[in-house]
Structure formats: C-alpha cells, structure tokens
Short mmCIF file of C-alpha atoms and ligand atoms in Angstrom, two decimals:
data_model
loop_
_atom_site.label_atom_id
_atom_site.label_comp_id
_atom_site.label_asym_id
_atom_site.label_seq_id
_atom_site.Cartn_x
_atom_site.Cartn_y
_atom_site.Cartn_z
CA MET A 1 65.45 132.01 100.54
CA ILE A 2 68.84 132.18 102.31
CA TYR A 3 67.26 130.38 105.27
CA ASP A 4 65.97 127.59 103.04
CA ASP A 5 69.25 127.26 101.15
CA ALA A 6 71.84 127.83 103.86
CA GLY A 7 70.02 127.74 107.20
CA ILE A 8 71.05 131.36 107.73
CA PHE A 9 68.27 133.27 109.49
CA LEU A 10 68.48 137.01 108.87
CA PRO A 11 65.79 138.92 110.79
CA ASP A 12 64.48 142.33 109.66
CA THR A 13 67.01 144.00 111.95
CA LYS A 14 69.72 142.81 109.53
CA SER A 15 68.12 144.46 106.50
CA ASN A 16 70.82 147.17 106.26
CA LEU A 17 73.50 144.51 106.20
CA VAL A 18 71.63 142.59 103.49
CA TYR A 19 71.15 145.71 101.35
CA SER A 20 74.76 146.80 101.62
CA ARG A 21 76.10 143.35 100.77
CA LEU A 22 73.78 142.84 97.82
CA ALA A 23 74.29 146.32 96.35
CA ARG A 24 77.43 145.08 94.59
CA ARG A 25 75.51 142.17 93.03
CA LEU A 26 72.86 144.56 91.73
CA ARG A 27 75.56 146.73 90.18
CA ALA A 28 77.22 143.68 88.61
CA LEU A 29 73.91 142.68 87.04
CA GLY A 30 73.02 146.24 86.01
CA MET A 31 69.87 146.18 88.14
CA SER A 32 68.50 149.21 89.90
CA SER A 33 65.95 147.67 92.24
CA PHE A 34 66.12 145.00 94.94
CA ARG A 35 62.67 143.87 93.90
CA ASP A 36 64.01 143.00 90.41
CA TYR A 37 66.93 141.19 92.03
CA VAL A 38 64.63 139.06 94.19
CA VAL A 39 62.49 138.15 91.16
CA HIS A 40 65.67 137.26 89.27
CA VAL A 41 67.18 134.96 91.93
CA GLN A 42 63.88 133.16 92.30
CA SER A 43 63.59 132.56 88.56
CA ARG A 44 65.03 129.65 86.62
CA SER A 45 67.50 131.94 84.81
CA GLY A 46 68.71 133.28 88.16
CA ARG A 47 69.80 129.92 89.56
CA ASP A 48 73.51 130.72 89.26
CA GLU A 49 72.91 134.00 91.03
CA ARG A 50 71.83 132.10 94.14
CA HIS A 51 75.49 131.12 94.66
CA HIS A 52 76.49 134.78 94.51
CA LEU A 53 73.66 135.62 96.88
CA ILE A 54 74.90 133.09 99.44
CA ASN A 55 78.53 134.18 98.99
CA ALA A 56 77.50 137.79 99.55
CA LEU A 57 75.43 137.10 102.66
CA THR A 58 77.79 134.83 104.57
CA THR A 59 79.93 136.35 107.30
CA ASN A 60 83.46 135.06 106.87
CA LEU A 61 85.34 136.67 109.75
CA THR A 62 88.13 134.40 110.94
CA HIS A 63 91.77 134.52 111.91
CA PHE A 64 94.72 132.30 112.65
CA PHE A 65 94.65 130.70 116.11
CA ARG A 66 91.25 132.22 116.89
CA GLU A 67 89.97 131.10 120.31
CA PRO A 68 93.38 129.75 121.29
CA HIS A 69 92.14 127.50 124.09
CA HIS A 70 91.00 125.02 121.42
CA TYR A 71 94.50 124.87 119.96
CA GLU A 72 95.87 124.20 123.44
CA ILE A 73 93.57 121.17 123.62
CA ALA A 74 94.65 120.18 120.12
CA ARG A 75 98.31 120.41 121.11
CA ARG A 76 97.80 118.57 124.40
CA GLU A 77 95.20 115.94 123.45
CA LEU A 78 94.55 115.67 119.71
CA ALA A 79 98.20 115.48 118.63
CA LYS A 80 98.86 112.60 121.02
CA GLU A 81 95.63 110.87 120.07
CA ALA A 82 96.48 111.28 116.36
CA LEU A 83 99.88 109.72 116.93
CA GLU A 84 98.36 106.73 118.76
CA ARG A 85 95.53 106.17 116.29
CA THR A 86 97.81 106.31 113.24
CA ALA A 87 100.53 104.13 114.75
CA ASN A 88 99.61 100.97 112.84
CA GLY A 89 98.47 102.44 109.58
CA GLY A 90 95.31 103.99 111.06
CA ARG A 91 93.89 107.35 110.00
CA TYR A 92 93.13 110.53 111.87
CA ARG A 93 90.50 112.81 110.38
CA VAL A 94 89.44 116.30 111.40
CA TRP A 95 86.76 118.47 109.83
CA SER A 96 86.75 122.24 109.89
CA ALA A 97 83.07 122.76 109.05
CA GLY A 98 82.51 126.38 108.02
CA CYS A 99 86.23 126.92 107.48
CA SER A 100 85.97 130.34 105.80
CA THR A 101 89.32 131.35 104.25
CA GLY A 102 91.20 128.42 105.81
CA GLU A 103 92.93 129.91 108.83
CA GLU A 104 91.21 127.49 111.23
CA ALA A 105 92.21 124.34 109.33
CA TYR A 106 95.79 125.55 108.81
CA SER A 107 96.14 126.63 112.45
CA LEU A 108 95.11 123.16 113.48
CA ALA A 109 97.52 121.44 111.07
CA ILE A 110 100.36 123.65 112.33
CA THR A 111 99.43 122.89 115.94
CA LEU A 112 99.38 119.12 115.38
CA LEU A 113 102.62 119.08 113.39
CA ASP A 114 104.38 121.32 115.84
CA ALA A 115 103.33 119.16 118.79
CA GLU A 116 104.17 115.86 117.06
CA PRO A 117 106.39 116.28 113.97
CA GLU A 118 106.10 112.53 113.33
CA LEU A 119 102.50 113.17 112.20
CA LEU A 120 103.98 114.35 108.92
CA ASN A 121 104.59 110.68 108.10
CA ARG A 122 101.15 109.54 109.24
CA ASP A 123 97.72 109.48 107.63
CA VAL A 124 96.34 112.67 109.15
CA GLN A 125 93.96 114.80 107.09
CA ILE A 126 92.04 117.94 107.87
CA LEU A 127 89.06 118.70 105.66
CA GLY A 128 87.91 122.31 105.46
CA THR A 129 84.46 122.98 103.99
CA ASP A 130 82.37 126.08 103.50
CA ILE A 131 79.21 127.02 101.62
CA ASP A 132 80.92 130.11 100.19
CA SER A 133 82.91 129.14 97.09
CA ASN A 134 84.95 132.37 97.20
CA VAL A 135 86.39 131.63 100.63
CA VAL A 136 87.09 128.02 99.68
CA GLU A 137 89.13 129.30 96.74
CA THR A 138 91.13 131.60 99.04
CA ALA A 139 91.65 128.77 101.52
CA THR A 140 92.93 126.47 98.80
CA LYS A 141 95.45 129.08 97.66
CA GLY A 142 96.74 129.38 101.22
CA ALA A 143 98.38 132.76 100.59
CA TYR A 144 97.83 135.42 103.23
CA THR A 145 98.83 139.05 103.65
CA ARG A 146 101.19 140.05 106.46
CA ASP A 147 98.23 141.49 108.41
CA VAL A 148 96.41 138.19 108.28
CA VAL A 149 99.40 136.16 109.50
CA ALA A 150 100.09 138.64 112.32
CA PRO A 151 98.51 136.36 114.98
CA VAL A 152 100.90 133.53 114.06
CA GLU A 153 103.87 133.19 116.43
CA PRO A 154 107.08 134.20 114.58
CA ARG A 155 108.61 130.77 115.20
CA LEU A 156 105.61 129.03 113.60
CA LEU A 157 105.50 131.53 110.78
CA GLN A 158 109.11 130.86 109.94
CA ARG A 159 108.70 127.12 110.14
CA TYR A 160 105.37 126.49 108.42
CA PHE A 161 105.04 129.35 105.89
CA GLU A 162 107.08 130.45 102.90
CA ALA A 163 107.50 133.87 101.34
CA GLY A 164 105.11 134.17 98.41
CA TRP A 165 106.11 134.54 94.78
CA GLY A 166 104.51 135.71 91.53
CA PRO A 167 101.03 137.13 92.20
CA SER A 168 101.48 136.24 95.90
CA CYS A 169 104.87 137.95 96.24
CA GLU A 170 103.67 140.20 99.04
CA LYS A 171 102.07 137.35 100.92
CA MET A 172 103.07 134.48 103.15
CA VAL A 173 102.15 131.11 101.70
CA ILE A 174 101.35 127.93 103.62
CA GLY A 175 104.33 125.57 103.38
CA ASP A 176 104.14 122.12 101.78
CA ASP A 177 104.15 120.11 105.03
CA VAL A 178 101.01 121.83 106.27
CA ARG A 179 99.38 121.98 102.85
CA ARG A 180 99.70 118.21 102.44
CA MET A 181 97.54 117.71 105.53
CA VAL A 182 94.69 119.99 104.51
CA THR A 183 92.09 119.94 101.71
CA PHE A 184 89.16 122.23 101.06
CA LYS A 185 85.77 121.69 99.45
CA THR A 186 82.60 123.67 98.99
CA LEU A 187 79.82 122.14 101.08
CA ASN A 188 76.50 123.42 102.35
CA LEU A 189 75.97 122.01 105.84
CA MET A 190 72.21 122.03 105.21
CA GLN A 191 72.54 119.53 102.39
CA HIS A 192 73.72 115.94 102.03
CA TRP A 193 77.29 115.33 103.27
CA PRO A 194 79.10 113.09 100.79
CA MET A 195 81.89 112.07 103.20
CA ALA A 196 81.91 108.43 104.29
CA THR A 197 84.55 109.33 106.89
CA LYS A 198 83.85 109.31 110.59
CA PHE A 199 85.80 112.17 112.13
CA ASP A 200 88.03 112.11 115.18
CA ALA A 201 87.30 115.80 115.71
CA ILE A 202 85.06 118.47 114.24
CA PHE A 203 85.62 122.20 114.50
CA CYS A 204 82.40 124.07 113.78
CA ARG A 205 83.06 127.43 115.30
CA ASN A 206 81.17 130.67 114.77
CA VAL A 207 79.10 129.11 112.01
CA VAL A 208 75.73 128.49 113.66
CA ILE A 209 75.37 132.05 114.98
CA TYR A 210 72.81 132.83 112.29
CA PHE A 211 71.04 129.45 112.50
CA ASP A 212 67.80 129.08 114.44
CA GLU A 213 67.42 126.56 117.27
CA ALA A 214 65.76 123.89 115.15
CA THR A 215 68.51 124.06 112.53
CA LYS A 216 71.26 123.95 115.17
CA SER A 217 69.71 121.00 116.90
CA VAL A 218 69.59 118.96 113.68
CA LEU A 219 73.17 119.94 112.88
CA TRP A 220 74.53 118.84 116.29
CA GLU A 221 72.85 115.47 115.85
CA ARG A 222 74.29 115.06 112.35
CA PHE A 223 77.75 115.91 113.69
CA ALA A 224 77.35 113.28 116.41
CA GLN A 225 76.56 110.69 113.75
CA GLN A 226 79.54 111.76 111.65
CA MET A 227 82.04 111.28 114.49
CA LYS A 228 83.97 108.38 115.94
CA PRO A 229 83.08 107.42 119.53
CA GLU A 230 84.55 110.02 121.89
CA GLY A 231 85.20 112.35 118.97
CA TRP A 232 85.80 115.98 119.81
CA LEU A 233 83.47 118.82 118.87
CA PHE A 234 84.73 122.40 119.15
CA ILE A 235 82.21 125.22 118.81
CA GLY A 236 82.40 129.02 118.90
CA HIS A 237 82.64 131.14 122.03
CA SER A 238 79.00 132.27 121.94
CA GLU A 239 77.56 128.88 120.99
CA ARG A 240 76.11 126.02 123.03
CA ILE A 241 74.89 122.57 122.11
CA SER A 242 71.13 122.67 122.28
CA GLY A 243 68.17 120.38 121.78
CA ALA A 244 68.00 116.62 121.99
CA ALA A 245 71.60 116.26 120.76
CA ARG A 246 72.81 117.70 124.08
CA GLN A 247 72.55 114.18 125.53
CA ARG A 248 74.92 112.87 122.89
CA PHE A 249 77.82 115.02 124.10
CA THR A 250 79.70 115.48 127.33
CA SER A 251 81.47 118.71 128.14
CA ALA A 252 85.25 118.54 127.89
CA GLY A 253 86.12 122.18 128.56
CA LEU A 254 85.08 125.60 127.37
CA THR A 255 82.96 125.16 124.20
CA THR A 256 84.54 121.72 123.83
CA TYR A 257 82.56 118.49 123.80
CA ARG A 258 83.09 114.79 123.26
CA VAL A 259 80.51 112.58 121.67
CA GLN A 260 79.44 109.70 123.87
CA ARG A 261 80.38 106.18 122.91
C1 LIG B 1 82.36 133.53 110.85
S1 LIG B 1 82.99 132.29 109.78
C2 LIG B 1 83.82 131.24 110.94
C3 LIG B 1 85.11 130.69 110.40
C4 LIG B 1 85.89 129.81 111.38
N1 LIG B 1 85.16 128.61 111.68
C5 LIG B 1 86.22 130.57 112.63
O1 LIG B 1 85.64 130.33 113.68
O2 LIG B 1 87.09 131.45 112.56
C6 LIG B 1 81.49 131.35 109.43
C7 LIG B 1 81.58 130.55 108.14
O3 LIG B 1 80.47 129.65 108.08
C8 LIG B 1 80.07 129.54 106.74
N2 LIG B 1 78.68 129.03 106.65
C9 LIG B 1 77.53 129.68 106.99
N3 LIG B 1 76.46 128.91 106.71
C10 LIG B 1 76.94 127.75 106.20
C11 LIG B 1 76.33 126.56 105.71
N4 LIG B 1 75.01 126.41 105.67
N5 LIG B 1 77.13 125.57 105.25
C12 LIG B 1 78.48 125.71 105.28
N6 LIG B 1 79.12 126.81 105.71
C13 LIG B 1 78.36 127.83 106.17
C14 LIG B 1 80.23 130.95 106.20
O4 LIG B 1 80.34 130.97 104.79
C15 LIG B 1 81.49 131.43 106.91
O5 LIG B 1 82.64 131.29 106.11
#
C-alpha cells in the first residue's frame, strides 16, 4: 500500500522498522493487532488513516547544510545565475522536493542571500514539498532547537535567525528575510504536480533511497520536464540517475547534474 501511495518500497527486512513505527498508531486507535490495522487502512472509513500511515513510515532525517558540497555550488554558481536571471524582472525558482522539516530549503535560501544580498530584492523563491504533512508543518514554522541549528555557522545563525518567543522561546527561528524566500506545501511526488513553474534547480536528496528503479527512472524524467534548460539537479550522496533519463542529464560534479537543453 505504501508503495502504491508513496513509491516507498519496504522489503520484508524492514518489518521491524514498520512495526515499531506503526505501534504508536495502533495505540492511538486503540487497536491491538496489526491485522486489524491493515484491514482498517484499506477500508473506506480508514482513508484518513492512510495519511498517518505515510507520515509514520517516512524517514525524515535531515540537517542544516547537509552534504555541504551542494551549498558550495549554490554559493558559487546558483547565486550568480539567480542574480543574472532576475536582473530584468525575471524569476528564479528552486524546488526542494522531499524537504522534510525544511532545513534543506532554508540552508539554500541562506546560502543564496549570503552570497548575493541583492537577491533579497529579486523574485527568487524556493518551494519545499514533502508527502509527510507533519514535517511540512514543522518546516513552515521554521523554529528549531539549538541542537538542530548546531551545524549552522555562528555568523549565519546570527544574521539569518532570531531568538524564538512564546512557545518557541527555547528555539531559534528563521528570520524574515529568509522566510520570505521559502514556502512549503504537502505534495506526493508520485502524484500529479500542480506547479506550472519550470525550475532553475531541483534538490531531491535522500528521497529516492526507498524507491525502486522503475519509480526512480520515471521521477528523473519528470524532473527533467519540470526544469528550465540547463537546470540543476542535486541528489543524495548514495543516489545516481538511472534509466532512460540518464541521457537527459550531464554530470556537473558529485551528485550534481544539469538537464540538457
Ligand atoms: C531523508 S528525508 C531527506 C530530506 C532532505 N532532502 C535531505 O536530504 O536532508 C526524505 C524525505 O522524503 C520524503 N518523501 C518520501 N517519499 C516521498 C514522496 N513519495 N513524495 C514526497 N516526499 C517523499 C519523506 O517524507 C522525507 O521527509
């Protein structure tokens, strides 16, 4: 079911992980058997539970400035490109597909702004999407504990974050300049993408690890179609572009590709 809905392939070897993650859902529903749970999620009355099922089974590990070589490219290439493309009222659009709790999208916004502060006055937008509605909610709040912001350079932390207040008083909150550049939405990559936008760059990192080859191959092709000519695609450290879509991209560095014109 999770494969059909989300493209996530969980082999039998992951059964312990599945049981431990779903145990909380069973408790919440007052159910004592996994068999009853499966019957419930497959039934008409269990349709809402399918969202909880997906939220429970996604792996959301992320952190600020993860895989820093991509942010070096962003600082060196994307910031300059964004400045050029927005010079005469143009737009620059980046998609963090599978954004989890938002660290990737915010790290990118910080990198671009820090490299070219003028981008603050330009039409630059980063869209973060994820299938898991819980992480999208956290991303939208943009409030992170001190542990979570630990990988952020102190200079950047001081410049682009604010001390939290109210319920976030022990957290660091994304500052307005960065927040203005980033929006988040829930989106299942396996379904229709409502965006008319062609992206200048797509970050889809550490998302396809649980997808099978056929699913990945379709996804790479869809990304190619959703990008501007020579758009950048950044993928996770253990991922490679596979299948027919490989011909659509040229390598531009470690786990970095550009779509052909
Ligand atoms: C391990 S996190 C990676 C986060 C970030 N990209 C990074 O590299 O740090 C993978 C994310 O992909 C999301 N994901 C998995 N399957 C998805 C799908 N079918 N559609 C959209 N997001 C999906 C998960 O919910 C999870 O938040």
